[in-house]
Amino acid sequence: MRPIKVTTRQIVDRIMKHKVVKIEHLARHFDCSAWTLFNKLKEHEYYTSYNSRGQYITLEDTPTFDDMGIWKYKQAMFSKWRNVEETIHHIVDMSQAGLTPGEITKILRIRTHNQLVKCRRKGTLVSKRYGGNMVYYSTDEETQRNQIKKRESELKAMKSKPLSNKTIIDVLLAIIKHHEIKPENIVSILTSQGKEISERSVQWVLEEYELKKRTFSRSP
């Protein structure tokens, strides 16, 4: 007997039933290739996850995106703008004070270093360094002007209300002990120790003590 060919309706029903499906599981279930699945779905709108190497798929009307255009379902992450570069571009545009790499990572829940480099090279984002930290802004002049004004106003306000000596010492010790100067990584280190601190507070310490971004060499 010839094997029964999978229909588009069967694939769609299967995805609808589970909301989000791993593509390899879907292909295994229907005993077909991923290419066959996508070929059958070419007349249907769908999203593939921007994390996990795009292994998850969901139908267009399934996600309930948040204000940033992000939807998380279990371990799968989806974006209204589909790919990571476009997503970064849009969330930076929508932000009130630009976004640091750490703030972008917190929103998307993935590392975005390579994509940020590409955005910078393509000119889809503008970057400005403050101490040891980079902030990404919109390329729209009016939006960018407002974002920079708000970011620098927040940094100025932070300087007028300095952190406690204990918090400053915690940040400096984390830098020395872990040979680390990226604000987002310092926040992770201190958070794991049960110490709450914002990325902007770490940024303030880096600027106050003129700690520029550099590579720390470890002792032998």
PDB file of C-alpha atoms in Angstrom:
ATOM      1  CA  MET A   1       0.000   0.000   0.000  1.00  0.00           C
ATOM      2  CA  ARG A   2       1.099   3.528  -0.701  1.00  0.00           C
ATOM      3  CA  PRO A   3       1.530   5.684   2.404  1.00  0.00           C
ATOM      4  CA  ILE A   4      -1.246   8.212   2.956  1.00  0.00           C
ATOM      5  CA  LYS A   5      -0.034  11.689   2.091  1.00  0.00           C
ATOM      6  CA  VAL A   6      -0.330  14.257   4.845  1.00  0.00           C
ATOM      7  CA  THR A   7      -2.743  17.095   4.164  1.00  0.00           C
ATOM      8  CA  THR A   8      -2.461  20.751   5.079  1.00  0.00           C
ATOM      9  CA  ARG A   9      -5.579  20.402   7.216  1.00  0.00           C
ATOM     10  CA  GLN A  10      -4.010  17.617   9.262  1.00  0.00           C
ATOM     11  CA  ILE A  11      -0.889  19.680   9.918  1.00  0.00           C
ATOM     12  CA  VAL A  12      -2.881  22.774  10.876  1.00  0.00           C
ATOM     13  CA  ASP A  13      -5.151  20.759  13.191  1.00  0.00           C
ATOM     14  CA  ARG A  14      -2.143  19.202  14.889  1.00  0.00           C
ATOM     15  CA  ILE A  15      -0.527  22.589  15.519  1.00  0.00           C
ATOM     16  CA  MET A  16      -3.829  24.056  16.744  1.00  0.00           C
ATOM     17  CA  LYS A  17      -4.282  21.170  19.154  1.00  0.00           C
ATOM     18  CA  HIS A  18      -0.915  21.758  20.835  1.00  0.00           C
ATOM     19  CA  LYS A  19      -0.653  25.553  20.237  1.00  0.00           C
ATOM     20  CA  VAL A  20       3.123  25.249  19.809  1.00  0.00           C
ATOM     21  CA  VAL A  21       4.873  22.243  18.289  1.00  0.00           C
ATOM     22  CA  LYS A  22       8.492  21.339  17.733  1.00  0.00           C
ATOM     23  CA  ILE A  23       9.001  21.039  13.974  1.00  0.00           C
ATOM     24  CA  GLU A  24      10.961  17.785  14.207  1.00  0.00           C
ATOM     25  CA  HIS A  25       8.179  16.222  16.310  1.00  0.00           C
ATOM     26  CA  LEU A  26       5.597  17.335  13.768  1.00  0.00           C
ATOM     27  CA  ALA A  27       7.635  15.844  10.915  1.00  0.00           C
ATOM     28  CA  ARG A  28       8.094  12.594  12.824  1.00  0.00           C
ATOM     29  CA  HIS A  29       4.369  12.392  13.612  1.00  0.00           C
ATOM     30  CA  PHE A  30       3.434  12.665   9.924  1.00  0.00           C
ATOM     31  CA  ASP A  31       6.472  10.720   8.700  1.00  0.00           C
ATOM     32  CA  CYS A  32       7.555  13.520   6.394  1.00  0.00           C
ATOM     33  CA  SER A  33      10.336  16.075   6.035  1.00  0.00           C
ATOM     34  CA  ALA A  34      10.365  19.593   7.469  1.00  0.00           C
ATOM     35  CA  TRP A  35      10.416  20.833   3.860  1.00  0.00           C
ATOM     36  CA  THR A  36       7.109  19.030   3.216  1.00  0.00           C
ATOM     37  CA  LEU A  37       5.564  20.648   6.296  1.00  0.00           C
ATOM     38  CA  PHE A  38       6.533  24.160   5.259  1.00  0.00           C
ATOM     39  CA  ASN A  39       5.473  23.505   1.676  1.00  0.00           C
ATOM     40  CA  LYS A  40       2.037  22.423   2.890  1.00  0.00           C
ATOM     41  CA  LEU A  41       1.793  25.492   5.120  1.00  0.00           C
ATOM     42  CA  LYS A  42       2.826  28.025   2.476  1.00  0.00           C
ATOM     43  CA  GLU A  43      -0.716  29.410   2.254  1.00  0.00           C
ATOM     44  CA  HIS A  44      -1.018  29.690   6.036  1.00  0.00           C
ATOM     45  CA  GLU A  45       0.563  32.378   8.200  1.00  0.00           C
ATOM     46  CA  TYR A  46       2.677  31.029  11.041  1.00  0.00           C
ATOM     47  CA  TYR A  47       5.529  31.968  13.359  1.00  0.00           C
ATOM     48  CA  THR A  48       8.696  30.060  14.130  1.00  0.00           C
ATOM     49  CA  SER A  49      10.472  30.652  17.430  1.00  0.00           C
ATOM     50  CA  TYR A  50      13.330  33.138  17.509  1.00  0.00           C
ATOM     51  CA  ASN A  51      15.085  31.042  20.145  1.00  0.00           C
ATOM     52  CA  SER A  52      16.055  27.357  20.038  1.00  0.00           C
ATOM     53  CA  ARG A  53      17.244  27.779  16.436  1.00  0.00           C
ATOM     54  CA  GLY A  54      13.675  28.294  15.186  1.00  0.00           C
ATOM     55  CA  GLN A  55      12.631  24.761  16.128  1.00  0.00           C
ATOM     56  CA  TYR A  56       9.110  25.651  17.302  1.00  0.00           C
ATOM     57  CA  ILE A  57       6.118  26.622  15.190  1.00  0.00           C
ATOM     58  CA  THR A  58       2.721  28.145  15.960  1.00  0.00           C
ATOM     59  CA  LEU A  59      -0.119  29.505  13.823  1.00  0.00           C
ATOM     60  CA  GLU A  60      -0.480  33.248  13.309  1.00  0.00           C
ATOM     61  CA  ASP A  61      -3.608  33.753  15.421  1.00  0.00           C
ATOM     62  CA  THR A  62      -2.298  31.789  18.420  1.00  0.00           C
ATOM     63  CA  PRO A  63       0.199  34.159  20.125  1.00  0.00           C
ATOM     64  CA  THR A  64      -0.900  36.806  22.604  1.00  0.00           C
ATOM     65  CA  PHE A  65       1.947  39.259  22.233  1.00  0.00           C
ATOM     66  CA  ASP A  66       2.899  41.616  25.057  1.00  0.00           C
ATOM     67  CA  ASP A  67       3.515  45.353  24.667  1.00  0.00           C
ATOM     68  CA  MET A  68       6.969  44.621  23.262  1.00  0.00           C
ATOM     69  CA  GLY A  69       5.596  42.181  20.686  1.00  0.00           C
ATOM     70  CA  ILE A  70       6.943  39.111  22.508  1.00  0.00           C
ATOM     71  CA  TRP A  71       5.102  35.888  23.380  1.00  0.00           C
ATOM     72  CA  LYS A  72       6.517  33.085  25.490  1.00  0.00           C
ATOM     73  CA  TYR A  73       4.994  29.620  25.506  1.00  0.00           C
ATOM     74  CA  LYS A  74       6.827  27.199  27.766  1.00  0.00           C
ATOM     75  CA  GLN A  75      10.416  27.287  26.459  1.00  0.00           C
ATOM     76  CA  ALA A  76       9.555  28.749  23.040  1.00  0.00           C
ATOM     77  CA  MET A  77       9.848  32.494  22.350  1.00  0.00           C
ATOM     78  CA  PHE A  78       8.028  34.219  19.482  1.00  0.00           C
ATOM     79  CA  SER A  79       8.149  37.758  18.125  1.00  0.00           C
ATOM     80  CA  LYS A  80       5.554  39.769  16.264  1.00  0.00           C
ATOM     81  CA  TRP A  81       8.450  40.821  14.007  1.00  0.00           C
ATOM     82  CA  ARG A  82       9.573  37.207  13.551  1.00  0.00           C
ATOM     83  CA  ASN A  83      13.378  37.522  13.513  1.00  0.00           C
ATOM     84  CA  VAL A  84      15.714  38.800  16.231  1.00  0.00           C
ATOM     85  CA  GLU A  85      17.211  41.735  14.331  1.00  0.00           C
ATOM     86  CA  GLU A  86      13.811  43.186  13.434  1.00  0.00           C
ATOM     87  CA  THR A  87      12.616  42.610  16.980  1.00  0.00           C
ATOM     88  CA  ILE A  88      15.588  44.464  18.483  1.00  0.00           C
ATOM     89  CA  HIS A  89      15.006  47.328  16.061  1.00  0.00           C
ATOM     90  CA  HIS A  90      11.354  47.657  17.104  1.00  0.00           C
ATOM     91  CA  ILE A  91      11.784  47.296  20.872  1.00  0.00           C
ATOM     92  CA  VAL A  92      14.555  49.909  20.855  1.00  0.00           C
ATOM     93  CA  ASP A  93      12.300  52.222  18.819  1.00  0.00           C
ATOM     94  CA  MET A  94       9.479  51.719  21.347  1.00  0.00           C
ATOM     95  CA  SER A  95      11.645  52.227  24.427  1.00  0.00           C
ATOM     96  CA  GLN A  96      11.483  55.513  26.325  1.00  0.00           C
ATOM     97  CA  ALA A  97      15.191  55.780  27.119  1.00  0.00           C
ATOM     98  CA  GLY A  98      16.908  53.476  24.651  1.00  0.00           C
ATOM     99  CA  LEU A  99      18.070  50.035  25.758  1.00  0.00           C
ATOM    100  CA  THR A 100      21.338  48.532  26.946  1.00  0.00           C
ATOM    101  CA  PRO A 101      22.404  45.041  25.800  1.00  0.00           C
ATOM    102  CA  GLY A 102      21.402  43.733  29.226  1.00  0.00           C
ATOM    103  CA  GLU A 103      17.956  45.309  29.025  1.00  0.00           C
ATOM    104  CA  ILE A 104      17.457  43.830  25.552  1.00  0.00           C
ATOM    105  CA  THR A 105      18.547  40.400  26.811  1.00  0.00           C
ATOM    106  CA  LYS A 106      16.101  40.677  29.722  1.00  0.00           C
ATOM    107  CA  ILE A 107      13.220  41.363  27.308  1.00  0.00           C
ATOM    108  CA  LEU A 108      14.099  38.733  24.694  1.00  0.00           C
ATOM    109  CA  ARG A 109      15.612  36.163  27.110  1.00  0.00           C
ATOM    110  CA  ILE A 110      18.421  35.352  24.695  1.00  0.00           C
ATOM    111  CA  ARG A 111      21.908  36.713  24.102  1.00  0.00           C
ATOM    112  CA  THR A 112      21.899  39.254  21.288  1.00  0.00           C
ATOM    113  CA  HIS A 113      25.535  40.319  20.872  1.00  0.00           C
ATOM    114  CA  ASN A 114      25.852  39.199  17.234  1.00  0.00           C
ATOM    115  CA  GLN A 115      22.540  40.740  16.212  1.00  0.00           C
ATOM    116  CA  LEU A 116      23.439  44.054  17.877  1.00  0.00           C
ATOM    117  CA  VAL A 117      26.720  44.130  15.969  1.00  0.00           C
ATOM    118  CA  LYS A 118      24.766  43.583  12.721  1.00  0.00           C
ATOM    119  CA  CYS A 119      22.241  46.303  13.588  1.00  0.00           C
ATOM    120  CA  ARG A 120      25.064  48.729  14.275  1.00  0.00           C
ATOM    121  CA  ARG A 121      26.801  47.886  10.993  1.00  0.00           C
ATOM    122  CA  LYS A 122      23.575  48.212   9.017  1.00  0.00           C
ATOM    123  CA  GLY A 123      22.779  51.523  10.679  1.00  0.00           C
ATOM    124  CA  THR A 124      19.379  50.378  11.954  1.00  0.00           C
ATOM    125  CA  LEU A 125      20.333  51.460  15.495  1.00  0.00           C
ATOM    126  CA  VAL A 126      22.449  54.244  16.969  1.00  0.00           C
ATOM    127  CA  SER A 127      24.684  53.495  19.954  1.00  0.00           C
ATOM    128  CA  LYS A 128      26.219  55.714  22.615  1.00  0.00           C
ATOM    129  CA  ARG A 129      28.614  54.681  25.351  1.00  0.00           C
ATOM    130  CA  TYR A 130      28.248  55.730  28.988  1.00  0.00           C
ATOM    131  CA  GLY A 131      31.198  54.603  31.074  1.00  0.00           C
ATOM    132  CA  GLY A 132      31.481  50.858  30.603  1.00  0.00           C
ATOM    133  CA  ASN A 133      28.051  50.451  29.063  1.00  0.00           C
ATOM    134  CA  MET A 134      26.507  50.891  25.630  1.00  0.00           C
ATOM    135  CA  VAL A 135      22.994  52.204  25.086  1.00  0.00           C
ATOM    136  CA  TYR A 136      21.147  51.670  21.805  1.00  0.00           C
ATOM    137  CA  TYR A 137      18.801  54.316  20.462  1.00  0.00           C
ATOM    138  CA  SER A 138      16.334  54.730  17.596  1.00  0.00           C
ATOM    139  CA  THR A 139      17.565  56.105  14.268  1.00  0.00           C
ATOM    140  CA  ASP A 140      14.515  58.364  14.101  1.00  0.00           C
ATOM    141  CA  GLU A 141      15.934  61.757  15.087  1.00  0.00           C
ATOM    142  CA  GLU A 142      13.026  62.967  17.220  1.00  0.00           C
ATOM    143  CA  THR A 143      12.609  59.619  18.978  1.00  0.00           C
ATOM    144  CA  GLN A 144      16.358  59.384  19.518  1.00  0.00           C
ATOM    145  CA  ARG A 145      16.521  62.906  20.950  1.00  0.00           C
ATOM    146  CA  ASN A 146      13.758  62.120  23.460  1.00  0.00           C
ATOM    147  CA  GLN A 147      15.344  58.781  24.385  1.00  0.00           C
ATOM    148  CA  ILE A 148      18.773  60.321  25.009  1.00  0.00           C
ATOM    149  CA  LYS A 149      17.228  63.137  27.045  1.00  0.00           C
ATOM    150  CA  LYS A 150      15.383  60.668  29.271  1.00  0.00           C
ATOM    151  CA  ARG A 151      18.341  58.280  29.641  1.00  0.00           C
ATOM    152  CA  GLU A 152      20.768  61.051  30.561  1.00  0.00           C
ATOM    153  CA  SER A 153      18.214  62.612  32.898  1.00  0.00           C
ATOM    154  CA  GLU A 154      17.899  59.276  34.714  1.00  0.00           C
ATOM    155  CA  LEU A 155      21.674  58.926  34.950  1.00  0.00           C
ATOM    156  CA  LYS A 156      21.962  62.471  36.285  1.00  0.00           C
ATOM    157  CA  ALA A 157      19.260  61.807  38.884  1.00  0.00           C
ATOM    158  CA  MET A 158      21.100  58.672  39.930  1.00  0.00           C
ATOM    159  CA  LYS A 159      24.292  60.666  40.455  1.00  0.00           C
ATOM    160  CA  SER A 160      22.451  63.117  42.715  1.00  0.00           C
ATOM    161  CA  LYS A 161      21.263  60.185  44.843  1.00  0.00           C
ATOM    162  CA  PRO A 162      24.403  58.074  45.183  1.00  0.00           C
ATOM    163  CA  LEU A 163      24.264  54.429  46.151  1.00  0.00           C
ATOM    164  CA  SER A 164      25.155  53.219  49.607  1.00  0.00           C
ATOM    165  CA  ASN A 165      28.805  52.445  50.303  1.00  0.00           C
ATOM    166  CA  LYS A 166      27.881  48.782  50.779  1.00  0.00           C
ATOM    167  CA  THR A 167      26.265  48.562  47.336  1.00  0.00           C
ATOM    168  CA  ILE A 168      29.227  50.277  45.694  1.00  0.00           C
ATOM    169  CA  ILE A 169      31.610  47.871  47.434  1.00  0.00           C
ATOM    170  CA  ASP A 170      29.488  44.896  46.300  1.00  0.00           C
ATOM    171  CA  VAL A 171      29.760  46.066  42.684  1.00  0.00           C
ATOM    172  CA  LEU A 172      33.502  46.716  42.894  1.00  0.00           C
ATOM    173  CA  LEU A 173      34.126  43.334  44.548  1.00  0.00           C
ATOM    174  CA  ALA A 174      32.122  41.582  41.807  1.00  0.00           C
ATOM    175  CA  ILE A 175      34.250  43.333  39.185  1.00  0.00           C
ATOM    176  CA  ILE A 176      37.505  42.343  40.896  1.00  0.00           C
ATOM    177  CA  LYS A 177      36.520  38.789  41.830  1.00  0.00           C
ATOM    178  CA  HIS A 178      34.845  37.816  38.559  1.00  0.00           C
ATOM    179  CA  HIS A 179      36.989  39.909  36.185  1.00  0.00           C
ATOM    180  CA  GLU A 180      33.754  41.309  34.817  1.00  0.00           C
ATOM    181  CA  ILE A 181      32.692  44.814  33.803  1.00  0.00           C
ATOM    182  CA  LYS A 182      29.518  44.329  31.747  1.00  0.00           C
ATOM    183  CA  PRO A 183      26.638  45.790  33.820  1.00  0.00           C
ATOM    184  CA  GLU A 184      24.203  43.017  32.862  1.00  0.00           C
ATOM    185  CA  ASN A 185      26.664  40.345  34.019  1.00  0.00           C
ATOM    186  CA  ILE A 186      27.416  42.145  37.280  1.00  0.00           C
ATOM    187  CA  VAL A 187      23.663  42.359  37.961  1.00  0.00           C
ATOM    188  CA  SER A 188      23.381  38.583  37.387  1.00  0.00           C
ATOM    189  CA  ILE A 189      26.302  37.910  39.738  1.00  0.00           C
ATOM    190  CA  LEU A 190      24.893  40.060  42.546  1.00  0.00           C
ATOM    191  CA  THR A 191      21.338  38.788  42.025  1.00  0.00           C
ATOM    192  CA  SER A 192      22.603  35.211  42.433  1.00  0.00           C
ATOM    193  CA  GLN A 193      24.004  36.351  45.793  1.00  0.00           C
ATOM    194  CA  GLY A 194      20.603  37.653  46.859  1.00  0.00           C
ATOM    195  CA  LYS A 195      21.570  41.302  46.338  1.00  0.00           C
ATOM    196  CA  GLU A 196      19.116  43.417  44.383  1.00  0.00           C
ATOM    197  CA  ILE A 197      20.592  46.046  42.088  1.00  0.00           C
ATOM    198  CA  SER A 198      19.599  47.564  38.766  1.00  0.00           C
ATOM    199  CA  GLU A 199      21.736  47.652  35.670  1.00  0.00           C
ATOM    200  CA  ARG A 200      21.619  51.445  35.721  1.00  0.00           C
ATOM    201  CA  SER A 201      22.994  51.486  39.270  1.00  0.00           C
ATOM    202  CA  VAL A 202      25.923  49.352  38.124  1.00  0.00           C
ATOM    203  CA  GLN A 203      26.351  51.706  35.194  1.00  0.00           C
ATOM    204  CA  TRP A 204      26.543  54.625  37.644  1.00  0.00           C
ATOM    205  CA  VAL A 205      29.359  52.916  39.578  1.00  0.00           C
ATOM    206  CA  LEU A 206      31.301  52.274  36.368  1.00  0.00           C
ATOM    207  CA  GLU A 207      31.000  55.906  35.361  1.00  0.00           C
ATOM    208  CA  GLU A 208      31.691  57.302  38.830  1.00  0.00           C
ATOM    209  CA  TYR A 209      34.911  55.303  39.143  1.00  0.00           C
ATOM    210  CA  GLU A 210      35.797  55.735  35.468  1.00  0.00           C
ATOM    211  CA  LEU A 211      35.938  52.002  34.834  1.00  0.00           C
ATOM    212  CA  LYS A 212      36.060  51.662  31.082  1.00  0.00           C
ATOM    213  CA  LYS A 213      35.111  48.485  29.268  1.00  0.00           C
ATOM    214  CA  ARG A 214      38.180  46.324  29.011  1.00  0.00           C
ATOM    215  CA  THR A 215      39.355  42.763  29.455  1.00  0.00           C
ATOM    216  CA  PHE A 216      40.541  41.751  32.880  1.00  0.00           C
ATOM    217  CA  SER A 217      43.368  39.236  32.935  1.00  0.00           C
ATOM    218  CA  ARG A 218      43.075  36.464  35.432  1.00  0.00           C
ATOM    219  CA  SER A 219      45.855  35.710  37.850  1.00  0.00           C
ATOM    220  CA  PRO A 220      47.724  32.464  37.075  1.00  0.00           C
TER     221      PRO A 220
END
